[in-house]
Short mmCIF file of C-alpha atoms and ligand atoms in Angstrom, two decimals:
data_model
loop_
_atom_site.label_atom_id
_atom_site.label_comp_id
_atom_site.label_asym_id
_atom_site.label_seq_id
_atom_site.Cartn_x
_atom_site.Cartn_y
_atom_site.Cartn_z
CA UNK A 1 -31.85 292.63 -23.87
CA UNK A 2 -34.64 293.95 -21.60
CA UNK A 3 -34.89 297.61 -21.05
CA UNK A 4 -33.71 297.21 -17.34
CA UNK A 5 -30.90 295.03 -18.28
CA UNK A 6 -29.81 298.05 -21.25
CA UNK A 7 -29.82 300.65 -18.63
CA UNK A 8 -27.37 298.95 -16.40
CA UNK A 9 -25.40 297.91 -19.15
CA UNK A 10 -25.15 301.68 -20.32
CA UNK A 11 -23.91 302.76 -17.03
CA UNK A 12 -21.49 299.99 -17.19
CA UNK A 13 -20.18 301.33 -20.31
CA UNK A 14 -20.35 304.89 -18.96
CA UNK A 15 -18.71 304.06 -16.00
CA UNK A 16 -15.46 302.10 -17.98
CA UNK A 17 -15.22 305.10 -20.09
CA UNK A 18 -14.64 307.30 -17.18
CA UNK A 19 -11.89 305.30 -15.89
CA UNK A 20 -10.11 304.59 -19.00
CA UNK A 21 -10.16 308.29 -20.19
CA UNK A 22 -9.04 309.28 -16.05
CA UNK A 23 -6.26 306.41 -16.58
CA UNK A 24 -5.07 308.10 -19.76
CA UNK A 25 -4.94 311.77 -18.47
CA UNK A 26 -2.66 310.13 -15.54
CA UNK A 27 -0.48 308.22 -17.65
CA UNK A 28 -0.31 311.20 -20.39
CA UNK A 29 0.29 313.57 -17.46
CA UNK A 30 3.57 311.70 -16.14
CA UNK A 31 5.38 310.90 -19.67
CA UNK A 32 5.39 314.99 -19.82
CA UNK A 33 6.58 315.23 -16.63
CA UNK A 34 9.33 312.93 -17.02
CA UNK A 35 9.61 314.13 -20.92
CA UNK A 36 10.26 317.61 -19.52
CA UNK A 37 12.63 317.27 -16.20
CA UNK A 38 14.77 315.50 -19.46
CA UNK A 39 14.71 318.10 -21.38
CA UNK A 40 14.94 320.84 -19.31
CA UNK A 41 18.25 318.89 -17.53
CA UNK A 42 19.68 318.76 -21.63
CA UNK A 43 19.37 322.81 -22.18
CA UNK A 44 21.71 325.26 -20.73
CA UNK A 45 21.44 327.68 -17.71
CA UNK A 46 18.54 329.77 -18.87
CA UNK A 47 16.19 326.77 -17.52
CA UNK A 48 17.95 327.15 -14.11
CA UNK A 49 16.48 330.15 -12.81
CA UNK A 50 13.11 328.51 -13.03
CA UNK A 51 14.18 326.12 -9.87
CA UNK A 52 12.69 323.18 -11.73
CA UNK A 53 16.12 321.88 -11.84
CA UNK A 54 17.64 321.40 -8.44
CA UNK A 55 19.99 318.74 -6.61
CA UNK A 56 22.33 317.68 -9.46
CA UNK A 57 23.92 321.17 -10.69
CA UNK A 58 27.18 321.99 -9.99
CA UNK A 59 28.57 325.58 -9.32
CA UNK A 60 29.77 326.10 -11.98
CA UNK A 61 26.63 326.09 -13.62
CA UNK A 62 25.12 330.03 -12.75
CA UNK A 63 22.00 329.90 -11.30
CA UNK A 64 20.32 332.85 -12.94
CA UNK A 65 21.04 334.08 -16.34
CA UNK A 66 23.74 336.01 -17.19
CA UNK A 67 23.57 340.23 -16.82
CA UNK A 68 25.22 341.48 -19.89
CA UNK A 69 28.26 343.55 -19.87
CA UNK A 70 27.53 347.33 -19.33
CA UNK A 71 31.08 348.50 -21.10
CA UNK A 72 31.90 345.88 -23.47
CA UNK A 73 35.11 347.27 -25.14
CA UNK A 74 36.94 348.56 -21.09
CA UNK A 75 40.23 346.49 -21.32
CA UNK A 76 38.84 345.92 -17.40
CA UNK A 77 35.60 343.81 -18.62
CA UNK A 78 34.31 340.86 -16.81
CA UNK A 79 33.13 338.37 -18.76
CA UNK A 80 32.05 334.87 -16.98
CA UNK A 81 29.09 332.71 -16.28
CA UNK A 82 27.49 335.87 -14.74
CA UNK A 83 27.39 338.40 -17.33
CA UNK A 84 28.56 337.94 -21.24
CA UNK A 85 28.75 339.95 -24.06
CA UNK A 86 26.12 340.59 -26.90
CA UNK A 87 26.05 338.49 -29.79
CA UNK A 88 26.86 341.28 -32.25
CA UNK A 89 29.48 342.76 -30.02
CA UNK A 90 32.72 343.16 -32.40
CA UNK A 91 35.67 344.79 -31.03
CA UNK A 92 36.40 348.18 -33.53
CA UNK A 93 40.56 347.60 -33.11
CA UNK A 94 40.47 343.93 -33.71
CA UNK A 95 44.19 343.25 -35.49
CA UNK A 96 45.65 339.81 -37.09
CA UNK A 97 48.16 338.79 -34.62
CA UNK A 98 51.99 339.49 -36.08
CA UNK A 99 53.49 336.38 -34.08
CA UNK A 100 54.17 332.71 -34.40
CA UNK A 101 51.32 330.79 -34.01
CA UNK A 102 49.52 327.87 -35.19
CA UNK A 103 46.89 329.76 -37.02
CA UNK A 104 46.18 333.06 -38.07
CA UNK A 105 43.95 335.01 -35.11
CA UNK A 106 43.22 338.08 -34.15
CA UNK A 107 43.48 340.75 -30.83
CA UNK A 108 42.53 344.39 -30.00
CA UNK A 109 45.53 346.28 -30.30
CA UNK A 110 46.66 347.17 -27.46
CA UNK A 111 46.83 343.04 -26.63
CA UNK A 112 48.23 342.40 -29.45
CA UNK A 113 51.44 345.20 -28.82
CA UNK A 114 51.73 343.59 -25.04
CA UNK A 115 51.64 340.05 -26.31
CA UNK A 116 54.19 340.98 -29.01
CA UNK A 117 56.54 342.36 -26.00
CA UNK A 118 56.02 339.47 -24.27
CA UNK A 119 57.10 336.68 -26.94
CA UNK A 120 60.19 339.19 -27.38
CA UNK A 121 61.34 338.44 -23.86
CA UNK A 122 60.48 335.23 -24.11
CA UNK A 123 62.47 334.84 -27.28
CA UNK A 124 65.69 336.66 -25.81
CA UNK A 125 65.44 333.56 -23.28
CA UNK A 126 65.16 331.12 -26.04
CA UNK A 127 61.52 330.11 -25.06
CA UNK A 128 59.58 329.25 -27.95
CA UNK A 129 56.21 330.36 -27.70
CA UNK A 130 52.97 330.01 -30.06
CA UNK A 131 50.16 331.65 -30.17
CA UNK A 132 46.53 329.42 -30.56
CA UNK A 133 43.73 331.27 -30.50
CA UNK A 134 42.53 334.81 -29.51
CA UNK A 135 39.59 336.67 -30.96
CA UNK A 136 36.40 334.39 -31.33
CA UNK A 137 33.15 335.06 -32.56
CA UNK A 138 30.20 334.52 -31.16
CA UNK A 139 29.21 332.19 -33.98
CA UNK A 140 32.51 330.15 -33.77
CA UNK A 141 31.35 329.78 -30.02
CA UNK A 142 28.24 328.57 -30.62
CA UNK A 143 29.73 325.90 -32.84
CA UNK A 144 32.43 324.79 -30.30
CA UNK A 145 30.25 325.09 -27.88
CA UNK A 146 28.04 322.54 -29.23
CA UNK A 147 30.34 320.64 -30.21
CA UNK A 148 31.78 319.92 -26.69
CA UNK A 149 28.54 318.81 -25.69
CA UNK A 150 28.32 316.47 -28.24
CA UNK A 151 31.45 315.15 -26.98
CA UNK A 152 31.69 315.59 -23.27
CA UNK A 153 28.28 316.08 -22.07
CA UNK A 154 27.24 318.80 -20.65
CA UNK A 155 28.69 319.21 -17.69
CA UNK A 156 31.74 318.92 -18.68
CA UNK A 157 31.00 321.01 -21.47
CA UNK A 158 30.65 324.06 -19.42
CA UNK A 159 33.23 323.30 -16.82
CA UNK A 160 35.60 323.67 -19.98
CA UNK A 161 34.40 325.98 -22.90
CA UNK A 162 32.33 328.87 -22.37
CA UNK A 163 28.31 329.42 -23.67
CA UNK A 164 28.07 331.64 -26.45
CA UNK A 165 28.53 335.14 -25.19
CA UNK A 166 30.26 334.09 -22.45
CA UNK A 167 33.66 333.57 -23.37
CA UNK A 168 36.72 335.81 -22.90
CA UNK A 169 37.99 335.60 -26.33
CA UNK A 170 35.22 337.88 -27.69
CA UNK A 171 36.75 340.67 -25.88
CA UNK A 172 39.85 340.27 -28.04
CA UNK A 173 41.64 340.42 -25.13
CA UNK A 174 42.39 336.86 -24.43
CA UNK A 175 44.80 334.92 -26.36
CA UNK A 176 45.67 330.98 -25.56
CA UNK A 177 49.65 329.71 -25.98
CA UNK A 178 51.10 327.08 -26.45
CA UNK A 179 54.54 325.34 -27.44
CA UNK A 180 56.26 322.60 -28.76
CA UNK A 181 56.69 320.61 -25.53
CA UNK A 182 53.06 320.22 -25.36
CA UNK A 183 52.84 319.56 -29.25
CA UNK A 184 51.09 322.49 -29.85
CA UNK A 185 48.15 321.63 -27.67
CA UNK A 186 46.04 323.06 -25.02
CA UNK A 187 46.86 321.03 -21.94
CA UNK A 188 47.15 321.49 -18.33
CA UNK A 189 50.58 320.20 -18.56
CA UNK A 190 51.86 323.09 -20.40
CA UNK A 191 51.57 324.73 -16.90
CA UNK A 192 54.97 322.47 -15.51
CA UNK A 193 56.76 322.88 -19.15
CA UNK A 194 59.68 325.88 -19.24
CA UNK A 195 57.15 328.13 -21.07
CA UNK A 196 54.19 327.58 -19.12
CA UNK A 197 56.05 328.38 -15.73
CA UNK A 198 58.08 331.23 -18.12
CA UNK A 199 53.89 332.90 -19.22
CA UNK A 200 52.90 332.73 -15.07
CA UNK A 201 56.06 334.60 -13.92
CA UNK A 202 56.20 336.92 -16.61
CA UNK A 203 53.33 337.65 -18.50
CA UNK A 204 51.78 340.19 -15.65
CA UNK A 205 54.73 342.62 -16.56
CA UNK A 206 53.58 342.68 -19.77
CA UNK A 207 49.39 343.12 -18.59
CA UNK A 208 48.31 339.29 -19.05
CA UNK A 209 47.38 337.21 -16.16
CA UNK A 210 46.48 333.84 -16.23
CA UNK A 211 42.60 333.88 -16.27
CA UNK A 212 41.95 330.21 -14.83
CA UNK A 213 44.25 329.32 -12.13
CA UNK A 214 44.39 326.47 -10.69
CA UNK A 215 42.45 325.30 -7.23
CA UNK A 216 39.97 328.48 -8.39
CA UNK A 217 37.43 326.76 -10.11
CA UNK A 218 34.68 327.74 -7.61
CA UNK A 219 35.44 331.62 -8.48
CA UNK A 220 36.04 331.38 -11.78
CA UNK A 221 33.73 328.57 -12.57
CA UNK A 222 36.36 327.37 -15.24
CA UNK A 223 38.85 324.42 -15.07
CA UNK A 224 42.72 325.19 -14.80
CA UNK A 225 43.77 327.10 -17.96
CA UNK A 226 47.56 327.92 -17.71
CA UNK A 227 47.45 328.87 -21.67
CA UNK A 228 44.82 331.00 -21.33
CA UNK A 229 46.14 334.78 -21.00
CA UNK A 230 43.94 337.59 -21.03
CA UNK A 231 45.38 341.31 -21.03
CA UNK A 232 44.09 343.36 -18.63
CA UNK A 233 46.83 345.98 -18.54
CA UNK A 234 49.91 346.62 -16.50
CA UNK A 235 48.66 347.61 -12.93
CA UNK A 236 45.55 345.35 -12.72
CA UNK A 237 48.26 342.22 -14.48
CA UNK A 238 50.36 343.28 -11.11
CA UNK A 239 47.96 343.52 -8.39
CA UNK A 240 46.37 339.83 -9.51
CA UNK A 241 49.78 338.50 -10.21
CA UNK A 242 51.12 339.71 -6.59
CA UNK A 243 47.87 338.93 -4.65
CA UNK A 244 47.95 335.73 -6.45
CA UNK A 245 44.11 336.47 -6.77
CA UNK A 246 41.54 336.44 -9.59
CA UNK A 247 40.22 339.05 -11.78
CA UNK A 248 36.76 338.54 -9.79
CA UNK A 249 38.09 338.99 -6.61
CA UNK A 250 40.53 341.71 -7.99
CA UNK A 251 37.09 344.07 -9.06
CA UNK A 252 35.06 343.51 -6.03
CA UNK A 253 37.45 345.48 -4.14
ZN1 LIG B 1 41.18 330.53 -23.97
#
């Protein structure tokens, strides 16, 4: 090769290298742009606040992170997709539930002496009720938190169990029921059955509401619940129960 002829041909070669290195930094740049919109759209609400995310979130989904809970152990304490509890927060008055149920579980006191007046009037009306599940860890809702991702997906994930931290039932002041007509499960139908409608018209009297009512998804950013009671004591259990409002709406005012 002549010396002319070796010159081009090294600016040839100079010249491909520059385009197949800019081709790779393009093609690297967009598999971590797509690699990240995927992973950010897999992880919970703590990516939201970043905006990255837009167009395909619901509202249930909170779109900052949560603002933990001030006065974790007030019997008033709101606890939602806004604020949650820390992960060491334990209840000191935590007490294994003396009632029929389908497991062994736990309230705060004071819960657990309202619930037991409450199965007690249920009983003297021959309505069978069972308790499910009250005082939960925050490790036990990591784990079925998780889990009903696996399952569901996300988004339905969070329209029906609660991130870790954010669920009612560490307060030890929320307690789900159940009975027989519903075989012993969680489901919205337990809301028509003789105990369900038997919990809504009574349980106020006693300091429970119903936590998730129905048609107030976009408040409580929960589905319908009608097993879910959580004590808030007699006055507030009124007020909500008359109003036929929510506990959010019943502190804002
Ligand atoms: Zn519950």
């Amino acid at each position: 090769m002549r010396i002319k002829n070796r010159k081009r041909f090294y600016i040839m070669i100079g010249l491909l290298c520059v385009v197949i290195f800019l081709l790779l930094v393009v093609s690297f740049g967009m598999i971590w742009t797509a690699f990240s919109n995927n992973s950010s759209a897999q992880s919970d609400s703590s990516t939201v606040s970043n905006g990255s995310v837009q167009g395909n979130r619901t509202q249930e989904t909170s779109t900052s992170d949560p603002t933990e809970v001030t006065d974790q152990s007030d019997t008033m304490v709101l606890v939602n997709k806004s604020t949650s509890l820390d992960k060491n927060y334990v209840s000191s008055d935590l007490v294994w539930v003396d009632l029929r149920g389908v497991r062994e579980t736990q309230l705060r006191q004071e819960a657990a002496d309202a619930l037991k007046n409450l199965f007690k009037e249920a009983d003297s009306k021959a309505i069978t009720l069972y308790c499910c599940s009250g005082y939960r860890s925050y490790e036990t809702q990591q784990e079925l938190y998780q889990e009903n991702v696996k399952t569901y997906g996300q988004k339905q994930a969070d329209l029906v169990s609660a991130k870790p931290g954010q669920s009612e039932h560490q307060t030890g002041l929320a307690m789900d029921v159940t009975a027989e007509s519903v075989n012993l499960d969680l489901d919205e139908s337990f809301g028509e059955t003789t105990e369900g409608q038997f919990v809504k018209n009574n349980a106020y009297k006693y300091g429970f509401i119903i936590r998730y009512q129905e048609d107030k998804t976009a408040i409580t950013g929960y589905a319908y619940e009608p097993w879910h009671l959580r004590y808030v004591g007699k006055d507030a259990a009124t007020t909500i129960y008359e109003k036929d409002i929510t506990l959010e709406e019943y502190l804002k005012n």
